[in-house]
mmCIF file with all atom_site columns, C-alpha atoms in Angstrom:
data_model
loop_
_atom_site.group_PDB
_atom_site.id
_atom_site.type_symbol
_atom_site.label_atom_id
_atom_site.label_alt_id
_atom_site.label_comp_id
_atom_site.label_asym_id
_atom_site.label_entity_id
_atom_site.label_seq_id
_atom_site.pdbx_PDB_ins_code
_atom_site.Cartn_x
_atom_site.Cartn_y
_atom_site.Cartn_z
_atom_site.occupancy
_atom_site.B_iso_or_equiv
_atom_site.pdbx_formal_charge
_atom_site.auth_seq_id
_atom_site.auth_comp_id
_atom_site.auth_asym_id
_atom_site.auth_atom_id
_atom_site.pdbx_PDB_model_num
ATOM 1   C CA . MET A 1 1   ? 346.710 264.985 -141.335 1.00 0.00 ? 1   MET A CA 1
ATOM 2   C CA . SER A 1 2   ? 345.172 262.385 -143.653 1.00 0.00 ? 2   SER A CA 1
ATOM 3   C CA . ARG A 1 3   ? 341.631 261.102 -143.085 1.00 0.00 ? 3   ARG A CA 1
ATOM 4   C CA . GLN A 1 4   ? 343.012 257.639 -142.332 1.00 0.00 ? 4   GLN A CA 1
ATOM 5   C CA . HIS A 1 5   ? 345.304 259.054 -139.668 1.00 0.00 ? 5   HIS A CA 1
ATOM 6   C CA . GLN A 1 6   ? 342.442 261.100 -138.208 1.00 0.00 ? 6   GLN A CA 1
ATOM 7   C CA . PHE A 1 7   ? 340.359 257.929 -138.054 1.00 0.00 ? 7   PHE A CA 1
ATOM 8   C CA . LYS A 1 8   ? 343.108 256.060 -136.152 1.00 0.00 ? 8   LYS A CA 1
ATOM 9   C CA . VAL A 1 9   ? 343.654 258.950 -133.730 1.00 0.00 ? 9   VAL A CA 1
ATOM 10  C CA . ARG A 1 10  ? 339.929 259.165 -133.007 1.00 0.00 ? 10  ARG A CA 1
ATOM 11  C CA . GLU A 1 11  ? 339.768 255.397 -132.501 1.00 0.00 ? 11  GLU A CA 1
ATOM 12  C CA . GLU A 1 12  ? 342.641 255.515 -129.990 1.00 0.00 ? 12  GLU A CA 1
ATOM 13  C CA . ASN A 1 13  ? 340.864 258.337 -128.137 1.00 0.00 ? 13  ASN A CA 1
ATOM 14  C CA . ILE A 1 14  ? 337.671 256.262 -128.007 1.00 0.00 ? 14  ILE A CA 1
ATOM 15  C CA . LEU A 1 15  ? 339.520 253.230 -126.620 1.00 0.00 ? 15  LEU A CA 1
ATOM 16  C CA . ALA A 1 16  ? 341.368 255.301 -124.016 1.00 0.00 ? 16  ALA A CA 1
ATOM 17  C CA . MET A 1 17  ? 338.210 257.053 -122.821 1.00 0.00 ? 17  MET A CA 1
ATOM 18  C CA . ALA A 1 18  ? 336.189 253.816 -122.763 1.00 0.00 ? 18  ALA A CA 1
ATOM 19  C CA . GLU A 1 19  ? 338.880 252.169 -120.646 1.00 0.00 ? 19  GLU A CA 1
ATOM 20  C CA . GLN A 1 20  ? 338.885 255.117 -118.255 1.00 0.00 ? 20  GLN A CA 1
ATOM 21  C CA . LEU A 1 21  ? 335.094 255.009 -117.889 1.00 0.00 ? 21  LEU A CA 1
ATOM 22  C CA . LEU A 1 22  ? 335.214 251.245 -117.306 1.00 0.00 ? 22  LEU A CA 1
ATOM 23  C CA . LEU A 1 23  ? 337.723 251.663 -114.487 1.00 0.00 ? 23  LEU A CA 1
ATOM 24  C CA . GLU A 1 24  ? 335.617 254.433 -112.956 1.00 0.00 ? 24  GLU A CA 1
ATOM 25  C CA . SER A 1 25  ? 332.391 252.441 -113.255 1.00 0.00 ? 25  SER A CA 1
ATOM 26  C CA . GLY A 1 26  ? 333.470 249.720 -110.844 1.00 0.00 ? 26  GLY A CA 1
ATOM 27  C CA . ASP A 1 27  ? 331.088 247.173 -112.384 1.00 0.00 ? 27  ASP A CA 1
ATOM 28  C CA . GLY A 1 28  ? 332.733 246.477 -115.747 1.00 0.00 ? 28  GLY A CA 1
ATOM 29  C CA . ASP A 1 29  ? 330.093 248.147 -117.884 1.00 0.00 ? 29  ASP A CA 1
ATOM 30  C CA . ILE A 1 30  ? 329.445 251.517 -119.503 1.00 0.00 ? 30  ILE A CA 1
ATOM 31  C CA . THR A 1 31  ? 326.862 252.944 -121.889 1.00 0.00 ? 31  THR A CA 1
ATOM 32  C CA . LEU A 1 32  ? 327.743 254.094 -125.376 1.00 0.00 ? 32  LEU A CA 1
ATOM 33  C CA . ASP A 1 33  ? 325.697 257.220 -124.705 1.00 0.00 ? 33  ASP A CA 1
ATOM 34  C CA . SER A 1 34  ? 327.981 258.216 -121.818 1.00 0.00 ? 34  SER A CA 1
ATOM 35  C CA . LEU A 1 35  ? 331.054 257.404 -123.895 1.00 0.00 ? 35  LEU A CA 1
ATOM 36  C CA . ALA A 1 36  ? 329.875 259.540 -126.812 1.00 0.00 ? 36  ALA A CA 1
ATOM 37  C CA . GLU A 1 37  ? 329.041 262.387 -124.434 1.00 0.00 ? 37  GLU A CA 1
ATOM 38  C CA . GLN A 1 38  ? 332.500 262.319 -122.834 1.00 0.00 ? 38  GLN A CA 1
ATOM 39  C CA . LEU A 1 39  ? 334.137 262.397 -126.264 1.00 0.00 ? 39  LEU A CA 1
ATOM 40  C CA . ASP A 1 40  ? 331.730 265.009 -127.654 1.00 0.00 ? 40  ASP A CA 1
ATOM 41  C CA . LEU A 1 41  ? 330.905 262.663 -130.524 1.00 0.00 ? 41  LEU A CA 1
ATOM 42  C CA . ALA A 1 42  ? 327.665 261.505 -132.068 1.00 0.00 ? 42  ALA A CA 1
ATOM 43  C CA . LYS A 1 43  ? 326.776 257.990 -130.941 1.00 0.00 ? 43  LYS A CA 1
ATOM 44  C CA . GLY A 1 44  ? 326.666 256.928 -134.585 1.00 0.00 ? 44  GLY A CA 1
ATOM 45  C CA . THR A 1 45  ? 330.329 257.884 -134.932 1.00 0.00 ? 45  THR A CA 1
ATOM 46  C CA . LEU A 1 46  ? 331.242 255.180 -132.434 1.00 0.00 ? 46  LEU A CA 1
ATOM 47  C CA . TYR A 1 47  ? 329.681 252.572 -134.714 1.00 0.00 ? 47  TYR A CA 1
ATOM 48  C CA . LYS A 1 48  ? 332.053 253.622 -137.497 1.00 0.00 ? 48  LYS A CA 1
ATOM 49  C CA . HIS A 1 49  ? 334.813 252.127 -135.331 1.00 0.00 ? 49  HIS A CA 1
ATOM 50  C CA . PHE A 1 50  ? 333.060 249.334 -133.431 1.00 0.00 ? 50  PHE A CA 1
ATOM 51  C CA . SER A 1 51  ? 330.051 247.272 -134.460 1.00 0.00 ? 51  SER A CA 1
ATOM 52  C CA . SER A 1 52  ? 328.966 246.652 -130.852 1.00 0.00 ? 52  SER A CA 1
ATOM 53  C CA . LYS A 1 53  ? 329.844 247.358 -127.248 1.00 0.00 ? 53  LYS A CA 1
ATOM 54  C CA . ASP A 1 54  ? 331.233 243.816 -126.946 1.00 0.00 ? 54  ASP A CA 1
ATOM 55  C CA . GLU A 1 55  ? 333.639 244.534 -129.798 1.00 0.00 ? 55  GLU A CA 1
ATOM 56  C CA . LEU A 1 56  ? 334.686 247.761 -128.093 1.00 0.00 ? 56  LEU A CA 1
ATOM 57  C CA . TYR A 1 57  ? 335.437 245.874 -124.866 1.00 0.00 ? 57  TYR A CA 1
ATOM 58  C CA . LEU A 1 58  ? 337.457 243.230 -126.675 1.00 0.00 ? 58  LEU A CA 1
ATOM 59  C CA . ARG A 1 59  ? 339.440 245.887 -128.527 1.00 0.00 ? 59  ARG A CA 1
ATOM 60  C CA . ILE A 1 60  ? 340.303 247.456 -125.157 1.00 0.00 ? 60  ILE A CA 1
ATOM 61  C CA . ILE A 1 61  ? 341.598 244.087 -123.953 1.00 0.00 ? 61  ILE A CA 1
ATOM 62  C CA . ILE A 1 62  ? 343.647 243.599 -127.129 1.00 0.00 ? 62  ILE A CA 1
ATOM 63  C CA . ARG A 1 63  ? 345.106 247.094 -126.738 1.00 0.00 ? 63  ARG A CA 1
ATOM 64  C CA . TYR A 1 64  ? 346.116 246.278 -123.151 1.00 0.00 ? 64  TYR A CA 1
ATOM 65  C CA . GLU A 1 65  ? 347.706 242.989 -124.247 1.00 0.00 ? 65  GLU A CA 1
ATOM 66  C CA . GLU A 1 66  ? 349.708 244.825 -126.924 1.00 0.00 ? 66  GLU A CA 1
ATOM 67  C CA . GLN A 1 67  ? 350.944 247.307 -124.321 1.00 0.00 ? 67  GLN A CA 1
ATOM 68  C CA . LEU A 1 68  ? 352.105 244.457 -122.068 1.00 0.00 ? 68  LEU A CA 1
ATOM 69  C CA . PHE A 1 69  ? 353.874 242.800 -124.994 1.00 0.00 ? 69  PHE A CA 1
ATOM 70  C CA . ASP A 1 70  ? 355.738 246.015 -125.853 1.00 0.00 ? 70  ASP A CA 1
ATOM 71  C CA . ILE A 1 71  ? 356.917 246.368 -122.247 1.00 0.00 ? 71  ILE A CA 1
ATOM 72  C CA . ASN A 1 72  ? 358.180 242.786 -122.202 1.00 0.00 ? 72  ASN A CA 1
ATOM 73  C CA . ARG A 1 73  ? 360.158 243.356 -125.401 1.00 0.00 ? 73  ARG A CA 1
ATOM 74  C CA . ILE A 1 74  ? 362.636 245.583 -123.553 1.00 0.00 ? 74  ILE A CA 1
ATOM 75  C CA . ASP A 1 75  ? 365.999 243.882 -123.979 1.00 0.00 ? 75  ASP A CA 1
ATOM 76  C CA . ASP A 1 76  ? 367.822 244.053 -120.660 1.00 0.00 ? 76  ASP A CA 1
ATOM 77  C CA . CYS A 1 77  ? 368.804 241.561 -117.935 1.00 0.00 ? 77  CYS A CA 1
ATOM 78  C CA . PRO A 1 78  ? 366.474 238.613 -117.165 1.00 0.00 ? 78  PRO A CA 1
ATOM 79  C CA . SER A 1 79  ? 365.946 239.666 -113.537 1.00 0.00 ? 79  SER A CA 1
ATOM 80  C CA . ALA A 1 80  ? 364.591 243.045 -114.684 1.00 0.00 ? 80  ALA A CA 1
ATOM 81  C CA . GLY A 1 81  ? 362.268 241.229 -117.091 1.00 0.00 ? 81  GLY A CA 1
ATOM 82  C CA . VAL A 1 82  ? 360.924 239.021 -114.296 1.00 0.00 ? 82  VAL A CA 1
ATOM 83  C CA . ALA A 1 83  ? 360.366 242.061 -112.087 1.00 0.00 ? 83  ALA A CA 1
ATOM 84  C CA . ARG A 1 84  ? 358.439 243.822 -114.854 1.00 0.00 ? 84  ARG A CA 1
ATOM 85  C CA . MET A 1 85  ? 356.195 240.792 -115.299 1.00 0.00 ? 85  MET A CA 1
ATOM 86  C CA . ILE A 1 86  ? 355.061 241.085 -111.688 1.00 0.00 ? 86  ILE A CA 1
ATOM 87  C CA . PHE A 1 87  ? 354.865 244.876 -111.590 1.00 0.00 ? 87  PHE A CA 1
ATOM 88  C CA . GLN A 1 88  ? 352.579 244.807 -114.646 1.00 0.00 ? 88  GLN A CA 1
ATOM 89  C CA . GLN A 1 89  ? 349.914 243.098 -112.553 1.00 0.00 ? 89  GLN A CA 1
ATOM 90  C CA . LEU A 1 90  ? 350.560 245.001 -109.328 1.00 0.00 ? 90  LEU A CA 1
ATOM 91  C CA . PHE A 1 91  ? 350.776 248.638 -110.437 1.00 0.00 ? 91  PHE A CA 1
ATOM 92  C CA . ASN A 1 92  ? 347.188 248.759 -111.698 1.00 0.00 ? 92  ASN A CA 1
ATOM 93  C CA . PRO A 1 93  ? 345.454 245.806 -110.032 1.00 0.00 ? 93  PRO A CA 1
ATOM 94  C CA . GLN A 1 94  ? 341.948 247.127 -110.680 1.00 0.00 ? 94  GLN A CA 1
ATOM 95  C CA . LYS A 1 95  ? 342.610 247.262 -114.408 1.00 0.00 ? 95  LYS A CA 1
ATOM 96  C CA . ALA A 1 96  ? 344.180 243.794 -114.591 1.00 0.00 ? 96  ALA A CA 1
ATOM 97  C CA . MET A 1 97  ? 341.327 242.176 -112.662 1.00 0.00 ? 97  MET A CA 1
ATOM 98  C CA . LEU A 1 98  ? 338.527 244.088 -114.407 1.00 0.00 ? 98  LEU A CA 1
ATOM 99  C CA . LEU A 1 99  ? 339.727 243.330 -117.938 1.00 0.00 ? 99  LEU A CA 1
ATOM 100 C CA . ASN A 1 100 ? 340.149 239.670 -117.038 1.00 0.00 ? 100 ASN A CA 1
ATOM 101 C CA . GLN A 1 101 ? 336.556 239.550 -115.769 1.00 0.00 ? 101 GLN A CA 1
ATOM 102 C CA . ILE A 1 102 ? 335.263 241.227 -118.941 1.00 0.00 ? 102 ILE A CA 1
ATOM 103 C CA . GLU A 1 103 ? 337.215 238.806 -121.135 1.00 0.00 ? 103 GLU A CA 1
ATOM 104 C CA . GLU A 1 104 ? 335.757 235.803 -119.305 1.00 0.00 ? 104 GLU A CA 1
ATOM 105 C CA . ARG A 1 105 ? 332.274 237.248 -119.723 1.00 0.00 ? 105 ARG A CA 1
ATOM 106 C CA . LEU A 1 106 ? 332.747 237.858 -123.438 1.00 0.00 ? 106 LEU A CA 1
ATOM 107 C CA . ALA A 1 107 ? 334.231 234.408 -124.028 1.00 0.00 ? 107 ALA A CA 1
ATOM 108 C CA . ALA A 1 108 ? 331.174 232.823 -122.395 1.00 0.00 ? 108 ALA A CA 1
ATOM 109 C CA . SER A 1 109 ? 328.413 234.863 -124.003 1.00 0.00 ? 109 SER A CA 1
ATOM 110 C CA . ALA A 1 110 ? 329.505 237.089 -126.893 1.00 0.00 ? 110 ALA A CA 1
ATOM 111 C CA . THR A 1 111 ? 329.016 236.061 -130.524 1.00 0.00 ? 111 THR A CA 1
ATOM 112 C CA . GLY A 1 112 ? 330.574 237.193 -133.777 1.00 0.00 ? 112 GLY A CA 1
ATOM 113 C CA . LEU A 1 113 ? 333.960 237.992 -132.250 1.00 0.00 ? 113 LEU A CA 1
ATOM 114 C CA . ASN A 1 114 ? 335.973 235.049 -133.598 1.00 0.00 ? 114 ASN A CA 1
ATOM 115 C CA . ARG A 1 115 ? 338.466 237.156 -135.493 1.00 0.00 ? 115 ARG A CA 1
ATOM 116 C CA . LEU A 1 116 ? 339.096 239.502 -132.590 1.00 0.00 ? 116 LEU A CA 1
ATOM 117 C CA . PHE A 1 117 ? 339.499 236.658 -130.107 1.00 0.00 ? 117 PHE A CA 1
ATOM 118 C CA . GLY A 1 118 ? 341.954 235.143 -132.580 1.00 0.00 ? 118 GLY A CA 1
ATOM 119 C CA . ASP A 1 119 ? 343.898 238.438 -132.632 1.00 0.00 ? 119 ASP A CA 1
ATOM 120 C CA . LEU A 1 120 ? 343.905 238.542 -128.827 1.00 0.00 ? 120 LEU A CA 1
ATOM 121 C CA . TYR A 1 121 ? 345.217 234.993 -128.468 1.00 0.00 ? 121 TYR A CA 1
ATOM 122 C CA . ASP A 1 122 ? 347.841 235.549 -131.159 1.00 0.00 ? 122 ASP A CA 1
ATOM 123 C CA . ILE A 1 123 ? 349.377 238.553 -129.406 1.00 0.00 ? 123 ILE A CA 1
ATOM 124 C CA . ARG A 1 124 ? 349.087 236.802 -126.049 1.00 0.00 ? 124 ARG A CA 1
ATOM 125 C CA . ARG A 1 125 ? 350.959 233.757 -127.354 1.00 0.00 ? 125 ARG A CA 1
ATOM 126 C CA . GLN A 1 126 ? 353.689 236.020 -128.713 1.00 0.00 ? 126 GLN A CA 1
ATOM 127 C CA . ARG A 1 127 ? 353.961 237.605 -125.272 1.00 0.00 ? 127 ARG A CA 1
ATOM 128 C CA . MET A 1 128 ? 354.012 234.157 -123.684 1.00 0.00 ? 128 MET A CA 1
ATOM 129 C CA . LYS A 1 129 ? 356.987 233.145 -125.804 1.00 0.00 ? 129 LYS A CA 1
ATOM 130 C CA . ARG A 1 130 ? 358.821 236.274 -124.735 1.00 0.00 ? 130 ARG A CA 1
ATOM 131 C CA . LEU A 1 131 ? 358.032 235.626 -121.056 1.00 0.00 ? 131 LEU A CA 1
ATOM 132 C CA . ILE A 1 132 ? 359.255 232.040 -121.391 1.00 0.00 ? 132 ILE A CA 1
ATOM 133 C CA . ASP A 1 133 ? 362.566 233.278 -122.827 1.00 0.00 ? 133 ASP A CA 1
ATOM 134 C CA . ILE A 1 134 ? 362.992 235.739 -119.946 1.00 0.00 ? 134 ILE A CA 1
ATOM 135 C CA . ILE A 1 135 ? 362.128 233.183 -117.286 1.00 0.00 ? 135 ILE A CA 1
ATOM 136 C CA . SER A 1 136 ? 364.344 230.484 -118.741 1.00 0.00 ? 136 SER A CA 1
ATOM 137 C CA . ALA A 1 137 ? 367.294 232.877 -118.922 1.00 0.00 ? 137 ALA A CA 1
ATOM 138 C CA . TYR A 1 138 ? 366.766 233.953 -115.302 1.00 0.00 ? 138 TYR A CA 1
ATOM 139 C CA . LEU A 1 139 ? 366.559 230.356 -114.057 1.00 0.00 ? 139 LEU A CA 1
ATOM 140 C CA . GLN A 1 140 ? 369.815 229.587 -115.849 1.00 0.00 ? 140 GLN A CA 1
ATOM 141 C CA . ASP A 1 141 ? 371.485 232.667 -114.351 1.00 0.00 ? 141 ASP A CA 1
ATOM 142 C CA . GLU A 1 142 ? 370.355 231.526 -110.898 1.00 0.00 ? 142 GLU A CA 1
ATOM 143 C CA . ARG A 1 143 ? 371.438 227.921 -111.507 1.00 0.00 ? 143 ARG A CA 1
ATOM 144 C CA . SER A 1 144 ? 367.986 226.787 -110.398 1.00 0.00 ? 144 SER A CA 1
ATOM 145 C CA . SER A 1 145 ? 366.290 223.422 -110.875 1.00 0.00 ? 145 SER A CA 1
ATOM 146 C CA . LEU A 1 146 ? 362.853 225.084 -110.824 1.00 0.00 ? 146 LEU A CA 1
ATOM 147 C CA . SER A 1 147 ? 361.092 224.409 -114.126 1.00 0.00 ? 147 SER A CA 1
ATOM 148 C CA . THR A 1 148 ? 360.026 227.225 -116.452 1.00 0.00 ? 148 THR A CA 1
ATOM 149 C CA . ARG A 1 149 ? 356.404 226.102 -116.190 1.00 0.00 ? 149 ARG A CA 1
ATOM 150 C CA . ASP A 1 150 ? 356.390 226.074 -112.372 1.00 0.00 ? 150 ASP A CA 1
ATOM 151 C CA . TYR A 1 151 ? 358.137 229.435 -112.105 1.00 0.00 ? 151 TYR A CA 1
ATOM 152 C CA . LEU A 1 152 ? 355.777 231.038 -114.608 1.00 0.00 ? 152 LEU A CA 1
ATOM 153 C CA . SER A 1 153 ? 352.796 229.644 -112.673 1.00 0.00 ? 153 SER A CA 1
ATOM 154 C CA . SER A 1 154 ? 354.234 230.986 -109.418 1.00 0.00 ? 154 SER A CA 1
ATOM 155 C CA . ILE A 1 155 ? 354.685 234.456 -110.901 1.00 0.00 ? 155 ILE A CA 1
ATOM 156 C CA . TRP A 1 156 ? 351.100 234.521 -112.160 1.00 0.00 ? 156 TRP A CA 1
ATOM 157 C CA . ALA A 1 157 ? 349.786 233.245 -108.832 1.00 0.00 ? 157 ALA A CA 1
ATOM 158 C CA . MET A 1 158 ? 351.700 235.949 -106.975 1.00 0.00 ? 158 MET A CA 1
ATOM 159 C CA . GLY A 1 159 ? 350.544 238.583 -109.439 1.00 0.00 ? 159 GLY A CA 1
ATOM 160 C CA . GLN A 1 160 ? 346.875 237.587 -109.293 1.00 0.00 ? 160 GLN A CA 1
ATOM 161 C CA . GLY A 1 161 ? 346.854 237.200 -105.528 1.00 0.00 ? 161 GLY A CA 1
ATOM 162 C CA . GLY A 1 162 ? 348.789 240.416 -105.023 1.00 0.00 ? 162 GLY A CA 1
ATOM 163 C CA . ALA A 1 163 ? 346.446 242.303 -107.340 1.00 0.00 ? 163 ALA A CA 1
ATOM 164 C CA . GLY A 1 164 ? 343.495 241.043 -105.315 1.00 0.00 ? 164 GLY A CA 1
ATOM 165 C CA . LEU A 1 165 ? 345.016 242.298 -102.064 1.00 0.00 ? 165 LEU A CA 1
ATOM 166 C CA . LEU A 1 166 ? 346.085 245.637 -103.496 1.00 0.00 ? 166 LEU A CA 1
ATOM 167 C CA . ASN A 1 167 ? 342.606 246.136 -104.949 1.00 0.00 ? 167 ASN A CA 1
ATOM 168 C CA . SER A 1 168 ? 340.827 245.358 -101.686 1.00 0.00 ? 168 SER A CA 1
ATOM 169 C CA . SER A 1 169 ? 340.011 248.329 -99.477  1.00 0.00 ? 169 SER A CA 1
ATOM 170 C CA . PHE A 1 170 ? 339.239 245.932 -96.599  1.00 0.00 ? 170 PHE A CA 1
ATOM 171 C CA . TYR A 1 171 ? 342.589 244.133 -96.572  1.00 0.00 ? 171 TYR A CA 1
ATOM 172 C CA . GLN A 1 172 ? 344.462 247.333 -97.353  1.00 0.00 ? 172 GLN A CA 1
ATOM 173 C CA . ARG A 1 173 ? 343.556 248.675 -93.912  1.00 0.00 ? 173 ARG A CA 1
ATOM 174 C CA . TYR A 1 174 ? 345.725 245.957 -92.395  1.00 0.00 ? 174 TYR A CA 1
ATOM 175 C CA . LEU A 1 175 ? 348.517 245.641 -94.952  1.00 0.00 ? 175 LEU A CA 1
ATOM 176 C CA . GLY A 1 176 ? 349.946 249.148 -94.921  1.00 0.00 ? 176 GLY A CA 1
ATOM 177 C CA . ARG A 1 177 ? 351.554 250.879 -97.875  1.00 0.00 ? 177 ARG A CA 1
ATOM 178 C CA . ARG A 1 178 ? 350.945 249.528 -101.330 1.00 0.00 ? 178 ARG A CA 1
ATOM 179 C CA . ASP A 1 179 ? 354.409 250.391 -102.647 1.00 0.00 ? 179 ASP A CA 1
ATOM 180 C CA . THR A 1 180 ? 356.276 248.406 -99.978  1.00 0.00 ? 180 THR A CA 1
ATOM 181 C CA . LEU A 1 181 ? 353.950 245.440 -100.509 1.00 0.00 ? 181 LEU A CA 1
ATOM 182 C CA . ARG A 1 182 ? 354.585 245.499 -104.259 1.00 0.00 ? 182 ARG A CA 1
ATOM 183 C CA . TYR A 1 183 ? 358.351 245.435 -103.798 1.00 0.00 ? 183 TYR A CA 1
ATOM 184 C CA . ALA A 1 184 ? 358.043 242.658 -101.215 1.00 0.00 ? 184 ALA A CA 1
ATOM 185 C CA . PHE A 1 185 ? 356.115 240.530 -103.743 1.00 0.00 ? 185 PHE A CA 1
ATOM 186 C CA . VAL A 1 186 ? 358.708 241.154 -106.450 1.00 0.00 ? 186 VAL A CA 1
ATOM 187 C CA . GLN A 1 187 ? 361.607 240.332 -104.139 1.00 0.00 ? 187 GLN A CA 1
ATOM 188 C CA . GLN A 1 188 ? 359.958 237.090 -103.058 1.00 0.00 ? 188 GLN A CA 1
ATOM 189 C CA . MET A 1 189 ? 359.597 235.966 -106.656 1.00 0.00 ? 189 MET A CA 1
ATOM 190 C CA . LEU A 1 190 ? 363.166 236.934 -107.561 1.00 0.00 ? 190 LEU A CA 1
ATOM 191 C CA . ASP A 1 191 ? 364.420 234.929 -104.560 1.00 0.00 ? 191 ASP A CA 1
ATOM 192 C CA . LEU A 1 192 ? 362.290 231.854 -105.271 1.00 0.00 ? 192 LEU A CA 1
ATOM 193 C CA . PRO A 1 193 ? 364.626 230.108 -107.778 1.00 0.00 ? 193 PRO A CA 1
ATOM 194 C CA . SER A 1 194 ? 367.493 230.168 -105.261 1.00 0.00 ? 194 SER A CA 1
ATOM 195 C CA . HIS A 1 195 ? 365.487 227.819 -103.025 1.00 0.00 ? 195 HIS A CA 1
ATOM 196 C CA . TYR A 1 196 ? 365.748 225.163 -105.766 1.00 0.00 ? 196 TYR A CA 1
ATOM 197 C CA . PRO A 1 197 ? 369.481 224.919 -106.510 1.00 0.00 ? 197 PRO A CA 1
ATOM 198 C CA . ALA A 1 198 ? 370.523 222.710 -109.407 1.00 0.00 ? 198 ALA A CA 1
ATOM 199 C CA . VAL A 1 199 ? 373.031 219.972 -108.616 1.00 0.00 ? 199 VAL A CA 1
ATOM 200 C CA . ASP A 1 200 ? 374.043 219.272 -112.213 1.00 0.00 ? 200 ASP A CA 1
ATOM 201 C CA . GLU A 1 201 ? 373.844 221.099 -115.526 1.00 0.00 ? 201 GLU A CA 1
ATOM 202 C CA . VAL A 1 202 ? 370.408 222.648 -115.973 1.00 0.00 ? 202 VAL A CA 1
ATOM 203 C CA . LEU A 1 203 ? 368.568 221.418 -119.088 1.00 0.00 ? 203 LEU A CA 1
ATOM 204 C CA . ASP A 1 204 ? 365.458 223.501 -119.663 1.00 0.00 ? 204 ASP A CA 1
ATOM 205 C CA . GLU A 1 205 ? 363.440 220.919 -121.601 1.00 0.00 ? 205 GLU A CA 1
ATOM 206 C CA . ASP A 1 206 ? 360.279 222.357 -120.069 1.00 0.00 ? 206 ASP A CA 1
ATOM 207 C CA . MET A 1 207 ? 360.844 225.612 -121.936 1.00 0.00 ? 207 MET A CA 1
ATOM 208 C CA . GLN A 1 208 ? 360.788 223.897 -125.331 1.00 0.00 ? 208 GLN A CA 1
ATOM 209 C CA . ASP A 1 209 ? 357.664 221.915 -124.381 1.00 0.00 ? 209 ASP A CA 1
ATOM 210 C CA . LEU A 1 210 ? 355.873 225.154 -123.555 1.00 0.00 ? 210 LEU A CA 1
ATOM 211 C CA . VAL A 1 211 ? 356.899 226.790 -126.839 1.00 0.00 ? 211 VAL A CA 1
ATOM 212 C CA . GLU A 1 212 ? 355.733 223.748 -128.825 1.00 0.00 ? 212 GLU A CA 1
ATOM 213 C CA . GLN A 1 213 ? 352.428 223.761 -126.939 1.00 0.00 ? 213 GLN A CA 1
ATOM 214 C CA . ILE A 1 214 ? 351.905 227.436 -127.781 1.00 0.00 ? 214 ILE A CA 1
ATOM 215 C CA . ASP A 1 215 ? 352.664 226.833 -131.464 1.00 0.00 ? 215 ASP A CA 1
ATOM 216 C CA . THR A 1 216 ? 350.252 223.888 -131.584 1.00 0.00 ? 216 THR A CA 1
ATOM 217 C CA . GLU A 1 217 ? 347.471 225.889 -129.954 1.00 0.00 ? 217 GLU A CA 1
ATOM 218 C CA . SER A 1 218 ? 348.069 228.761 -132.381 1.00 0.00 ? 218 SER A CA 1
ATOM 219 C CA . GLU A 1 219 ? 347.085 226.441 -135.219 1.00 0.00 ? 219 GLU A CA 1
ATOM 220 C CA . GLU A 1 220 ? 344.163 224.843 -133.378 1.00 0.00 ? 220 GLU A CA 1
ATOM 221 C CA . HIS A 1 221 ? 342.467 228.060 -132.267 1.00 0.00 ? 221 HIS A CA 1
ATOM 222 C CA . ARG A 1 222 ? 341.944 229.238 -135.850 1.00 0.00 ? 222 ARG A CA 1
ATOM 223 C CA . ASN A 1 223 ? 339.214 226.618 -136.220 1.00 0.00 ? 223 ASN A CA 1
ATOM 224 C CA . THR A 1 224 ? 337.605 227.379 -132.863 1.00 0.00 ? 224 THR A CA 1
ATOM 225 C CA . ASN A 1 225 ? 334.403 229.346 -132.359 1.00 0.00 ? 225 ASN A CA 1
ATOM 226 C CA . TYR A 1 226 ? 334.443 231.797 -129.468 1.00 0.00 ? 226 TYR A CA 1
#
């Protein structure tokens, strides 16, 4: 194994362990000392991979975004793609909510992370384009007048709200099994377009507007400080 490959393997192990410790912490923060101890590494070794704890956190978020993008690249029927979009948020609600909170915190207070935030937004925009393609294809299959933008917003609202419920020990006492609730959420979202039947030929102009907006923002963000 080459030294470069060893470096990449060690970095992946660091990211995986840091993510695990974050999820176990419950408060969205860990110490580099505890991370180094769990990995049986010198603390200085961590700094060979990450210049700060904030960079480590952002790299975890980027890694998660890349994983979501890879899942959405599966080329099967649009309805399966829509279902995966929702399941991504509902199968590990603690992770989805925690990483979102950390990202918001970093965006508001961290410095020196422009390049990494640019990488995050680039991969997220690529994923957005893929999601738009899936949603548009499903709306056409369903002969629905619901716009791509409104359906995408509805899916995210259901995913965020569902993640909140599934992650709440209080509400979970009243809502029963998590698996049946997840499938109920997915079925509701798959059924939603049928409540907006199209009378005439469906022209998905909204889809192209969204893609153009994403492309425009991709250029603008390169000159933005985060």
